[in-house]
């Protein structure tokens, strides 16, 4: 396969990037694993032309948050660098805001190595692997999601400082009793705040109020989420960095086109 320039493969989870790199190299793609931290802190436009990537494959399944979206958006700024975002179907809407840039494509996590290689080939030749209607649909879904988040943030702005603090602590994983200790108030006072904030937010349960906070501010409650490639027939315990896992999958890498 002829690709003009190196293909950088990166993920917040290094083992995932290494596994996909090996898979792409096995079908002739000149792929190189790059550490996420080093690339997002690097000005790609300043890299010497022969070393500058033709395509960046960013595997972000499971960590599709606003910070990661911003990192990928920065990678796509140099005009001669193309980016393919590998995400889950459920999270692909999060990337619609970047699709106004023709240098960015979004694919999902259920394709074979050969299909991902084809996406890379299309991008390096200046084409897109996405159907134009699919691109427009993702952009429209992203705009709706953005408006929903904005509306929820406006609702959260109606909370008192005490109610807001209670919700923040609950959203970070604290129990009601722990919130009371943290704030120096009785548990009954915390429950009163919860009841009041639920009424203001129109949330039928405490869990729904916490979910609204997560939705508005793109937080994960402190969970250390990392992307995990998935594919048809994959065992739940498969380790993408284990050669035995790759042998069981054949040519599947867990990245897929929608």
PDB file of C-alpha atoms in Angstrom:
ATOM      1  CA  UNK A   1       0.000   0.000   0.000  1.00  0.00           C
ATOM      2  CA  UNK A   2       1.380   3.398  -0.981  1.00  0.00           C
ATOM      3  CA  UNK A   3       0.919   6.113   1.650  1.00  0.00           C
ATOM      4  CA  UNK A   4       2.619   9.495   1.252  1.00  0.00           C
ATOM      5  CA  UNK A   5       4.265  10.018   4.614  1.00  0.00           C
ATOM      6  CA  UNK A   6       4.149   8.264   7.974  1.00  0.00           C
ATOM      7  CA  UNK A   7       0.915   7.361   9.725  1.00  0.00           C
ATOM      8  CA  UNK A   8       0.889   8.210  13.424  1.00  0.00           C
ATOM      9  CA  UNK A   9      -1.266   6.016  15.658  1.00  0.00           C
ATOM     10  CA  UNK A  10      -2.036   7.366  19.096  1.00  0.00           C
ATOM     11  CA  UNK A  11      -4.416   6.766  21.956  1.00  0.00           C
ATOM     12  CA  UNK A  12      -4.599   7.844  25.594  1.00  0.00           C
ATOM     13  CA  UNK A  13      -4.092   4.104  26.172  1.00  0.00           C
ATOM     14  CA  UNK A  14      -0.623   3.269  24.814  1.00  0.00           C
ATOM     15  CA  UNK A  15      -1.265  -0.482  24.534  1.00  0.00           C
ATOM     16  CA  UNK A  16      -4.200   0.157  22.218  1.00  0.00           C
ATOM     17  CA  UNK A  17      -2.067   2.365  19.962  1.00  0.00           C
ATOM     18  CA  UNK A  18       0.697  -0.242  19.847  1.00  0.00           C
ATOM     19  CA  UNK A  19      -1.700  -3.054  18.938  1.00  0.00           C
ATOM     20  CA  UNK A  20      -3.319  -1.062  16.126  1.00  0.00           C
ATOM     21  CA  UNK A  21       0.082   0.056  14.853  1.00  0.00           C
ATOM     22  CA  UNK A  22       1.241  -3.556  14.568  1.00  0.00           C
ATOM     23  CA  UNK A  23      -1.979  -4.531  12.807  1.00  0.00           C
ATOM     24  CA  UNK A  24      -1.692  -1.714  10.252  1.00  0.00           C
ATOM     25  CA  UNK A  25       1.970  -2.464   9.571  1.00  0.00           C
ATOM     26  CA  UNK A  26       1.014  -6.081   8.873  1.00  0.00           C
ATOM     27  CA  UNK A  27      -1.014  -4.896   5.861  1.00  0.00           C
ATOM     28  CA  UNK A  28       1.643  -2.504   4.571  1.00  0.00           C
ATOM     29  CA  UNK A  29       0.676   0.797   6.215  1.00  0.00           C
ATOM     30  CA  UNK A  30       3.777   2.714   7.444  1.00  0.00           C
ATOM     31  CA  UNK A  31       2.302   3.169  10.909  1.00  0.00           C
ATOM     32  CA  UNK A  32       4.181   4.490  13.923  1.00  0.00           C
ATOM     33  CA  UNK A  33       3.011   4.527  17.543  1.00  0.00           C
ATOM     34  CA  UNK A  34       3.226   7.940  19.164  1.00  0.00           C
ATOM     35  CA  UNK A  35       2.586   8.721  22.805  1.00  0.00           C
ATOM     36  CA  UNK A  36      -0.572  10.759  23.235  1.00  0.00           C
ATOM     37  CA  UNK A  37       1.028  13.206  25.661  1.00  0.00           C
ATOM     38  CA  UNK A  38       3.970  13.976  23.389  1.00  0.00           C
ATOM     39  CA  UNK A  39       1.820  14.529  20.285  1.00  0.00           C
ATOM     40  CA  UNK A  40      -0.832  16.738  21.872  1.00  0.00           C
ATOM     41  CA  UNK A  41       1.886  18.948  23.317  1.00  0.00           C
ATOM     42  CA  UNK A  42       3.738  19.119  20.004  1.00  0.00           C
ATOM     43  CA  UNK A  43       3.207  21.633  17.213  1.00  0.00           C
ATOM     44  CA  UNK A  44       2.750  19.210  14.327  1.00  0.00           C
ATOM     45  CA  UNK A  45       3.126  22.027  11.803  1.00  0.00           C
ATOM     46  CA  UNK A  46       6.660  22.533  13.104  1.00  0.00           C
ATOM     47  CA  UNK A  47       7.709  18.957  12.341  1.00  0.00           C
ATOM     48  CA  UNK A  48       9.993  18.687   9.304  1.00  0.00           C
ATOM     49  CA  UNK A  49       7.993  17.821   6.187  1.00  0.00           C
ATOM     50  CA  UNK A  50       9.516  14.347   5.592  1.00  0.00           C
ATOM     51  CA  UNK A  51       8.698  13.377   9.198  1.00  0.00           C
ATOM     52  CA  UNK A  52       5.288  15.033   9.385  1.00  0.00           C
ATOM     53  CA  UNK A  53       2.432  12.510   9.413  1.00  0.00           C
ATOM     54  CA  UNK A  54       0.199  12.179   6.375  1.00  0.00           C
ATOM     55  CA  UNK A  55      -2.537  10.764   8.610  1.00  0.00           C
ATOM     56  CA  UNK A  56      -3.055  10.637  12.366  1.00  0.00           C
ATOM     57  CA  UNK A  57      -5.159   7.721  13.624  1.00  0.00           C
ATOM     58  CA  UNK A  58      -6.577   8.795  16.999  1.00  0.00           C
ATOM     59  CA  UNK A  59      -8.204   5.925  18.906  1.00  0.00           C
ATOM     60  CA  UNK A  60     -10.419   7.542  21.533  1.00  0.00           C
ATOM     61  CA  UNK A  61     -13.155   4.992  22.265  1.00  0.00           C
ATOM     62  CA  UNK A  62     -14.095   5.416  25.924  1.00  0.00           C
ATOM     63  CA  UNK A  63     -12.439   8.789  26.478  1.00  0.00           C
ATOM     64  CA  UNK A  64     -14.566  10.956  24.211  1.00  0.00           C
ATOM     65  CA  UNK A  65     -14.557  14.051  26.415  1.00  0.00           C
ATOM     66  CA  UNK A  66     -14.145  17.729  25.632  1.00  0.00           C
ATOM     67  CA  UNK A  67     -10.425  17.732  26.481  1.00  0.00           C
ATOM     68  CA  UNK A  68      -9.684  14.886  24.084  1.00  0.00           C
ATOM     69  CA  UNK A  69     -11.839  16.484  21.378  1.00  0.00           C
ATOM     70  CA  UNK A  70      -9.800  19.680  21.788  1.00  0.00           C
ATOM     71  CA  UNK A  71      -6.533  17.759  21.464  1.00  0.00           C
ATOM     72  CA  UNK A  72      -7.647  16.116  18.230  1.00  0.00           C
ATOM     73  CA  UNK A  73      -8.953  19.397  16.855  1.00  0.00           C
ATOM     74  CA  UNK A  74      -5.492  20.917  17.371  1.00  0.00           C
ATOM     75  CA  UNK A  75      -3.887  18.021  15.499  1.00  0.00           C
ATOM     76  CA  UNK A  76      -6.094  18.700  12.479  1.00  0.00           C
ATOM     77  CA  UNK A  77      -5.114  22.370  12.200  1.00  0.00           C
ATOM     78  CA  UNK A  78      -2.011  21.953   9.989  1.00  0.00           C
ATOM     79  CA  UNK A  79      -3.450  21.934   6.475  1.00  0.00           C
ATOM     80  CA  UNK A  80      -1.557  18.893   5.220  1.00  0.00           C
ATOM     81  CA  UNK A  81      -2.353  16.558   8.125  1.00  0.00           C
ATOM     82  CA  UNK A  82      -5.454  14.360   7.953  1.00  0.00           C
ATOM     83  CA  UNK A  83      -7.020  12.810  11.062  1.00  0.00           C
ATOM     84  CA  UNK A  84      -9.208   9.745  11.463  1.00  0.00           C
ATOM     85  CA  UNK A  85     -10.971   9.503  14.826  1.00  0.00           C
ATOM     86  CA  UNK A  86     -11.793   5.966  15.960  1.00  0.00           C
ATOM     87  CA  UNK A  87     -14.710   6.079  18.387  1.00  0.00           C
ATOM     88  CA  UNK A  88     -17.744   4.067  19.389  1.00  0.00           C
ATOM     89  CA  UNK A  89     -21.026   4.521  17.542  1.00  0.00           C
ATOM     90  CA  UNK A  90     -22.637   5.869  20.712  1.00  0.00           C
ATOM     91  CA  UNK A  91     -19.923   8.501  21.211  1.00  0.00           C
ATOM     92  CA  UNK A  92     -19.403   9.474  17.572  1.00  0.00           C
ATOM     93  CA  UNK A  93     -21.829  12.401  17.924  1.00  0.00           C
ATOM     94  CA  UNK A  94     -19.288  14.071  20.191  1.00  0.00           C
ATOM     95  CA  UNK A  95     -17.037  14.559  17.161  1.00  0.00           C
ATOM     96  CA  UNK A  96     -19.561  16.233  14.882  1.00  0.00           C
ATOM     97  CA  UNK A  97     -18.206  19.684  15.628  1.00  0.00           C
ATOM     98  CA  UNK A  98     -14.897  18.769  13.979  1.00  0.00           C
ATOM     99  CA  UNK A  99     -16.515  17.533  10.786  1.00  0.00           C
ATOM    100  CA  UNK A 100     -16.775  21.013   9.289  1.00  0.00           C
ATOM    101  CA  UNK A 101     -13.068  20.394   8.659  1.00  0.00           C
ATOM    102  CA  UNK A 102     -12.727  18.053   5.675  1.00  0.00           C
ATOM    103  CA  UNK A 103      -9.366  16.909   7.077  1.00  0.00           C
ATOM    104  CA  UNK A 104     -11.191  14.956   9.806  1.00  0.00           C
ATOM    105  CA  UNK A 105     -13.097  11.686   9.429  1.00  0.00           C
ATOM    106  CA  UNK A 106     -14.863   9.737  12.170  1.00  0.00           C
ATOM    107  CA  UNK A 107     -15.104   5.952  12.089  1.00  0.00           C
ATOM    108  CA  UNK A 108     -16.325   3.437  14.638  1.00  0.00           C
ATOM    109  CA  UNK A 109     -14.713   0.519  16.424  1.00  0.00           C
ATOM    110  CA  UNK A 110     -16.003  -2.534  14.540  1.00  0.00           C
ATOM    111  CA  UNK A 111     -13.936  -2.718  11.378  1.00  0.00           C
ATOM    112  CA  UNK A 112     -11.140  -4.964  10.183  1.00  0.00           C
ATOM    113  CA  UNK A 113      -7.540  -3.944   9.745  1.00  0.00           C
ATOM    114  CA  UNK A 114      -7.960  -3.886   5.973  1.00  0.00           C
ATOM    115  CA  UNK A 115     -10.919  -1.509   6.216  1.00  0.00           C
ATOM    116  CA  UNK A 116      -9.001   0.851   8.498  1.00  0.00           C
ATOM    117  CA  UNK A 117      -6.079   0.694   6.084  1.00  0.00           C
ATOM    118  CA  UNK A 118      -8.463   1.677   3.283  1.00  0.00           C
ATOM    119  CA  UNK A 119      -9.613   4.685   5.320  1.00  0.00           C
ATOM    120  CA  UNK A 120      -5.981   5.749   5.752  1.00  0.00           C
ATOM    121  CA  UNK A 121      -5.388   5.339   2.013  1.00  0.00           C
ATOM    122  CA  UNK A 122      -8.400   7.513   1.155  1.00  0.00           C
ATOM    123  CA  UNK A 123      -7.352  10.233   3.573  1.00  0.00           C
ATOM    124  CA  UNK A 124      -3.761  10.380   2.392  1.00  0.00           C
ATOM    125  CA  UNK A 125      -4.988  10.770  -1.185  1.00  0.00           C
ATOM    126  CA  UNK A 126      -7.103  13.764  -0.149  1.00  0.00           C
ATOM    127  CA  UNK A 127     -10.455  11.950  -0.212  1.00  0.00           C
ATOM    128  CA  UNK A 128     -12.863  11.196   2.627  1.00  0.00           C
ATOM    129  CA  UNK A 129     -14.037   7.785   3.790  1.00  0.00           C
ATOM    130  CA  UNK A 130     -17.312   9.252   5.064  1.00  0.00           C
ATOM    131  CA  UNK A 131     -20.530   9.504   3.129  1.00  0.00           C
ATOM    132  CA  UNK A 132     -21.470  13.227   2.844  1.00  0.00           C
ATOM    133  CA  UNK A 133     -24.925  12.562   4.317  1.00  0.00           C
ATOM    134  CA  UNK A 134     -23.353  10.710   7.243  1.00  0.00           C
ATOM    135  CA  UNK A 135     -21.047  13.661   7.866  1.00  0.00           C
ATOM    136  CA  UNK A 136     -23.979  16.097   7.839  1.00  0.00           C
ATOM    137  CA  UNK A 137     -26.017  13.837  10.134  1.00  0.00           C
ATOM    138  CA  UNK A 138     -23.237  13.681  12.721  1.00  0.00           C
ATOM    139  CA  UNK A 139     -22.822  17.453  12.590  1.00  0.00           C
ATOM    140  CA  UNK A 140     -26.559  17.921  13.150  1.00  0.00           C
ATOM    141  CA  UNK A 141     -26.580  15.450  16.061  1.00  0.00           C
ATOM    142  CA  UNK A 142     -23.611  17.233  17.606  1.00  0.00           C
ATOM    143  CA  UNK A 143     -25.401  20.597  17.375  1.00  0.00           C
ATOM    144  CA  UNK A 144     -28.474  19.165  19.120  1.00  0.00           C
ATOM    145  CA  UNK A 145     -26.314  17.650  21.855  1.00  0.00           C
ATOM    146  CA  UNK A 146     -24.488  20.969  22.303  1.00  0.00           C
ATOM    147  CA  UNK A 147     -27.818  22.779  22.733  1.00  0.00           C
ATOM    148  CA  UNK A 148     -29.004  20.205  25.284  1.00  0.00           C
ATOM    149  CA  UNK A 149     -25.837  20.658  27.319  1.00  0.00           C
ATOM    150  CA  UNK A 150     -26.247  24.413  27.209  1.00  0.00           C
ATOM    151  CA  UNK A 151     -29.824  24.114  28.479  1.00  0.00           C
ATOM    152  CA  UNK A 152     -28.760  21.852  31.356  1.00  0.00           C
ATOM    153  CA  UNK A 153     -25.987  24.291  32.321  1.00  0.00           C
ATOM    154  CA  UNK A 154     -28.567  27.064  32.465  1.00  0.00           C
ATOM    155  CA  UNK A 155     -30.665  24.921  34.833  1.00  0.00           C
ATOM    156  CA  UNK A 156     -27.626  24.245  37.015  1.00  0.00           C
ATOM    157  CA  UNK A 157     -26.945  27.977  37.203  1.00  0.00           C
ATOM    158  CA  UNK A 158     -30.238  28.315  39.081  1.00  0.00           C
ATOM    159  CA  UNK A 159     -28.872  26.341  42.058  1.00  0.00           C
ATOM    160  CA  UNK A 160     -27.718  28.063  45.219  1.00  0.00           C
ATOM    161  CA  UNK A 161     -23.986  27.812  46.072  1.00  0.00           C
ATOM    162  CA  UNK A 162     -24.760  25.182  48.722  1.00  0.00           C
ATOM    163  CA  UNK A 163     -26.921  23.132  46.361  1.00  0.00           C
ATOM    164  CA  UNK A 164     -24.285  23.383  43.670  1.00  0.00           C
ATOM    165  CA  UNK A 165     -21.565  22.162  46.041  1.00  0.00           C
ATOM    166  CA  UNK A 166     -23.716  19.239  47.170  1.00  0.00           C
ATOM    167  CA  UNK A 167     -24.295  18.193  43.573  1.00  0.00           C
ATOM    168  CA  UNK A 168     -20.609  18.545  42.684  1.00  0.00           C
ATOM    169  CA  UNK A 169     -19.635  16.282  45.570  1.00  0.00           C
ATOM    170  CA  UNK A 170     -22.296  13.714  44.693  1.00  0.00           C
ATOM    171  CA  UNK A 171     -21.152  13.794  41.068  1.00  0.00           C
ATOM    172  CA  UNK A 172     -17.573  13.104  42.154  1.00  0.00           C
ATOM    173  CA  UNK A 173     -18.702   9.904  43.891  1.00  0.00           C
ATOM    174  CA  UNK A 174     -19.320  11.023  47.483  1.00  0.00           C
ATOM    175  CA  UNK A 175     -22.192   9.504  49.460  1.00  0.00           C
ATOM    176  CA  UNK A 176     -24.692  11.752  51.220  1.00  0.00           C
ATOM    177  CA  UNK A 177     -23.048  11.180  54.607  1.00  0.00           C
ATOM    178  CA  UNK A 178     -19.616  11.970  53.132  1.00  0.00           C
ATOM    179  CA  UNK A 179     -20.973  15.180  51.605  1.00  0.00           C
ATOM    180  CA  UNK A 180     -22.147  16.223  55.050  1.00  0.00           C
ATOM    181  CA  UNK A 181     -18.693  15.637  56.520  1.00  0.00           C
ATOM    182  CA  UNK A 182     -17.033  17.497  53.660  1.00  0.00           C
ATOM    183  CA  UNK A 183     -19.334  20.503  54.037  1.00  0.00           C
ATOM    184  CA  UNK A 184     -19.507  20.389  57.835  1.00  0.00           C
ATOM    185  CA  UNK A 185     -23.293  20.031  57.946  1.00  0.00           C
ATOM    186  CA  UNK A 186     -25.728  17.370  59.145  1.00  0.00           C
ATOM    187  CA  UNK A 187     -26.748  14.553  56.812  1.00  0.00           C
ATOM    188  CA  UNK A 188     -30.350  15.759  57.044  1.00  0.00           C
ATOM    189  CA  UNK A 189     -29.257  19.170  55.747  1.00  0.00           C
ATOM    190  CA  UNK A 190     -27.598  17.503  52.770  1.00  0.00           C
ATOM    191  CA  UNK A 191     -30.779  15.581  52.022  1.00  0.00           C
ATOM    192  CA  UNK A 192     -32.755  18.825  52.147  1.00  0.00           C
ATOM    193  CA  UNK A 193     -30.352  20.359  49.630  1.00  0.00           C
ATOM    194  CA  UNK A 194     -30.724  17.301  47.407  1.00  0.00           C
ATOM    195  CA  UNK A 195     -34.504  17.563  47.505  1.00  0.00           C
ATOM    196  CA  UNK A 196     -34.383  21.261  46.640  1.00  0.00           C
ATOM    197  CA  UNK A 197     -31.899  20.913  43.796  1.00  0.00           C
ATOM    198  CA  UNK A 198     -33.856  18.014  42.311  1.00  0.00           C
ATOM    199  CA  UNK A 199     -36.954  20.199  42.253  1.00  0.00           C
ATOM    200  CA  UNK A 200     -35.094  23.021  40.492  1.00  0.00           C
ATOM    201  CA  UNK A 201     -33.611  20.654  37.919  1.00  0.00           C
ATOM    202  CA  UNK A 202     -36.774  18.633  37.390  1.00  0.00           C
ATOM    203  CA  UNK A 203     -34.850  15.478  38.255  1.00  0.00           C
ATOM    204  CA  UNK A 204     -36.997  12.654  39.617  1.00  0.00           C
ATOM    205  CA  UNK A 205     -34.065  11.029  41.426  1.00  0.00           C
ATOM    206  CA  UNK A 206     -30.670  11.944  42.833  1.00  0.00           C
ATOM    207  CA  UNK A 207     -29.020   9.799  40.171  1.00  0.00           C
ATOM    208  CA  UNK A 208     -30.733  11.766  37.399  1.00  0.00           C
ATOM    209  CA  UNK A 209     -29.542  15.042  38.938  1.00  0.00           C
ATOM    210  CA  UNK A 210     -25.976  13.699  38.993  1.00  0.00           C
ATOM    211  CA  UNK A 211     -26.353  12.531  35.379  1.00  0.00           C
ATOM    212  CA  UNK A 212     -27.410  16.044  34.388  1.00  0.00           C
ATOM    213  CA  UNK A 213     -24.259  17.445  35.975  1.00  0.00           C
ATOM    214  CA  UNK A 214     -22.127  14.915  34.104  1.00  0.00           C
ATOM    215  CA  UNK A 215     -23.883  15.760  30.852  1.00  0.00           C
ATOM    216  CA  UNK A 216     -23.454  19.488  31.256  1.00  0.00           C
ATOM    217  CA  UNK A 217     -19.805  19.493  32.230  1.00  0.00           C
ATOM    218  CA  UNK A 218     -18.507  16.347  30.588  1.00  0.00           C
ATOM    219  CA  UNK A 219     -17.188  14.781  33.793  1.00  0.00           C
ATOM    220  CA  UNK A 220     -16.835  11.100  34.565  1.00  0.00           C
ATOM    221  CA  UNK A 221     -17.148  11.002  38.333  1.00  0.00           C
ATOM    222  CA  UNK A 222     -13.422  10.395  38.742  1.00  0.00           C
ATOM    223  CA  UNK A 223     -13.420   7.194  36.699  1.00  0.00           C
ATOM    224  CA  UNK A 224     -10.211   6.513  34.829  1.00  0.00           C
ATOM    225  CA  UNK A 225     -11.735   5.602  31.493  1.00  0.00           C
ATOM    226  CA  UNK A 226      -9.454   4.296  28.768  1.00  0.00           C
ATOM    227  CA  UNK A 227     -10.344   3.263  25.229  1.00  0.00           C
ATOM    228  CA  UNK A 228     -10.768  -0.433  24.639  1.00  0.00           C
ATOM    229  CA  UNK A 229     -10.994  -1.811  21.096  1.00  0.00           C
ATOM    230  CA  UNK A 230     -13.949  -4.106  20.524  1.00  0.00           C
ATOM    231  CA  UNK A 231     -14.765  -6.454  17.717  1.00  0.00           C
ATOM    232  CA  UNK A 232     -17.143  -9.230  16.789  1.00  0.00           C
ATOM    233  CA  UNK A 233     -16.345 -12.374  18.721  1.00  0.00           C
ATOM    234  CA  UNK A 234     -13.909 -10.661  21.097  1.00  0.00           C
ATOM    235  CA  UNK A 235     -13.593 -12.208  24.542  1.00  0.00           C
ATOM    236  CA  UNK A 236     -14.370  -9.748  27.374  1.00  0.00           C
ATOM    237  CA  UNK A 237     -10.937 -10.386  28.891  1.00  0.00           C
ATOM    238  CA  UNK A 238      -8.966  -9.827  25.698  1.00  0.00           C
ATOM    239  CA  UNK A 239      -5.898  -7.637  26.125  1.00  0.00           C
ATOM    240  CA  UNK A 240      -5.223  -5.676  22.906  1.00  0.00           C
ATOM    241  CA  UNK A 241      -1.503  -5.695  23.699  1.00  0.00           C
ATOM    242  CA  UNK A 242      -1.324  -9.484  24.044  1.00  0.00           C
ATOM    243  CA  UNK A 243      -0.170 -11.236  20.829  1.00  0.00           C
ATOM    244  CA  UNK A 244      -2.436 -14.172  21.732  1.00  0.00           C
ATOM    245  CA  UNK A 245      -5.396 -11.800  21.570  1.00  0.00           C
ATOM    246  CA  UNK A 246      -4.397 -10.612  18.093  1.00  0.00           C
ATOM    247  CA  UNK A 247      -4.045 -14.241  16.986  1.00  0.00           C
ATOM    248  CA  UNK A 248      -7.591 -15.015  18.145  1.00  0.00           C
ATOM    249  CA  UNK A 249      -9.002 -11.988  16.318  1.00  0.00           C
ATOM    250  CA  UNK A 250      -7.316 -12.586  13.003  1.00  0.00           C
ATOM    251  CA  UNK A 251      -7.220  -9.220  11.232  1.00  0.00           C
ATOM    252  CA  UNK A 252      -9.645  -7.423  13.559  1.00  0.00           C
ATOM    253  CA  UNK A 253      -8.274  -4.397  15.406  1.00  0.00           C
ATOM    254  CA  UNK A 254     -11.457  -3.171  17.013  1.00  0.00           C
ATOM    255  CA  UNK A 255     -11.640   0.007  14.925  1.00  0.00           C
ATOM    256  CA  UNK A 256     -14.626   0.257  12.668  1.00  0.00           C
ATOM    257  CA  UNK A 257     -16.376   2.219  10.012  1.00  0.00           C
ATOM    258  CA  UNK A 258     -19.912   3.269  10.576  1.00  0.00           C
TER     259      UNK A 258
END
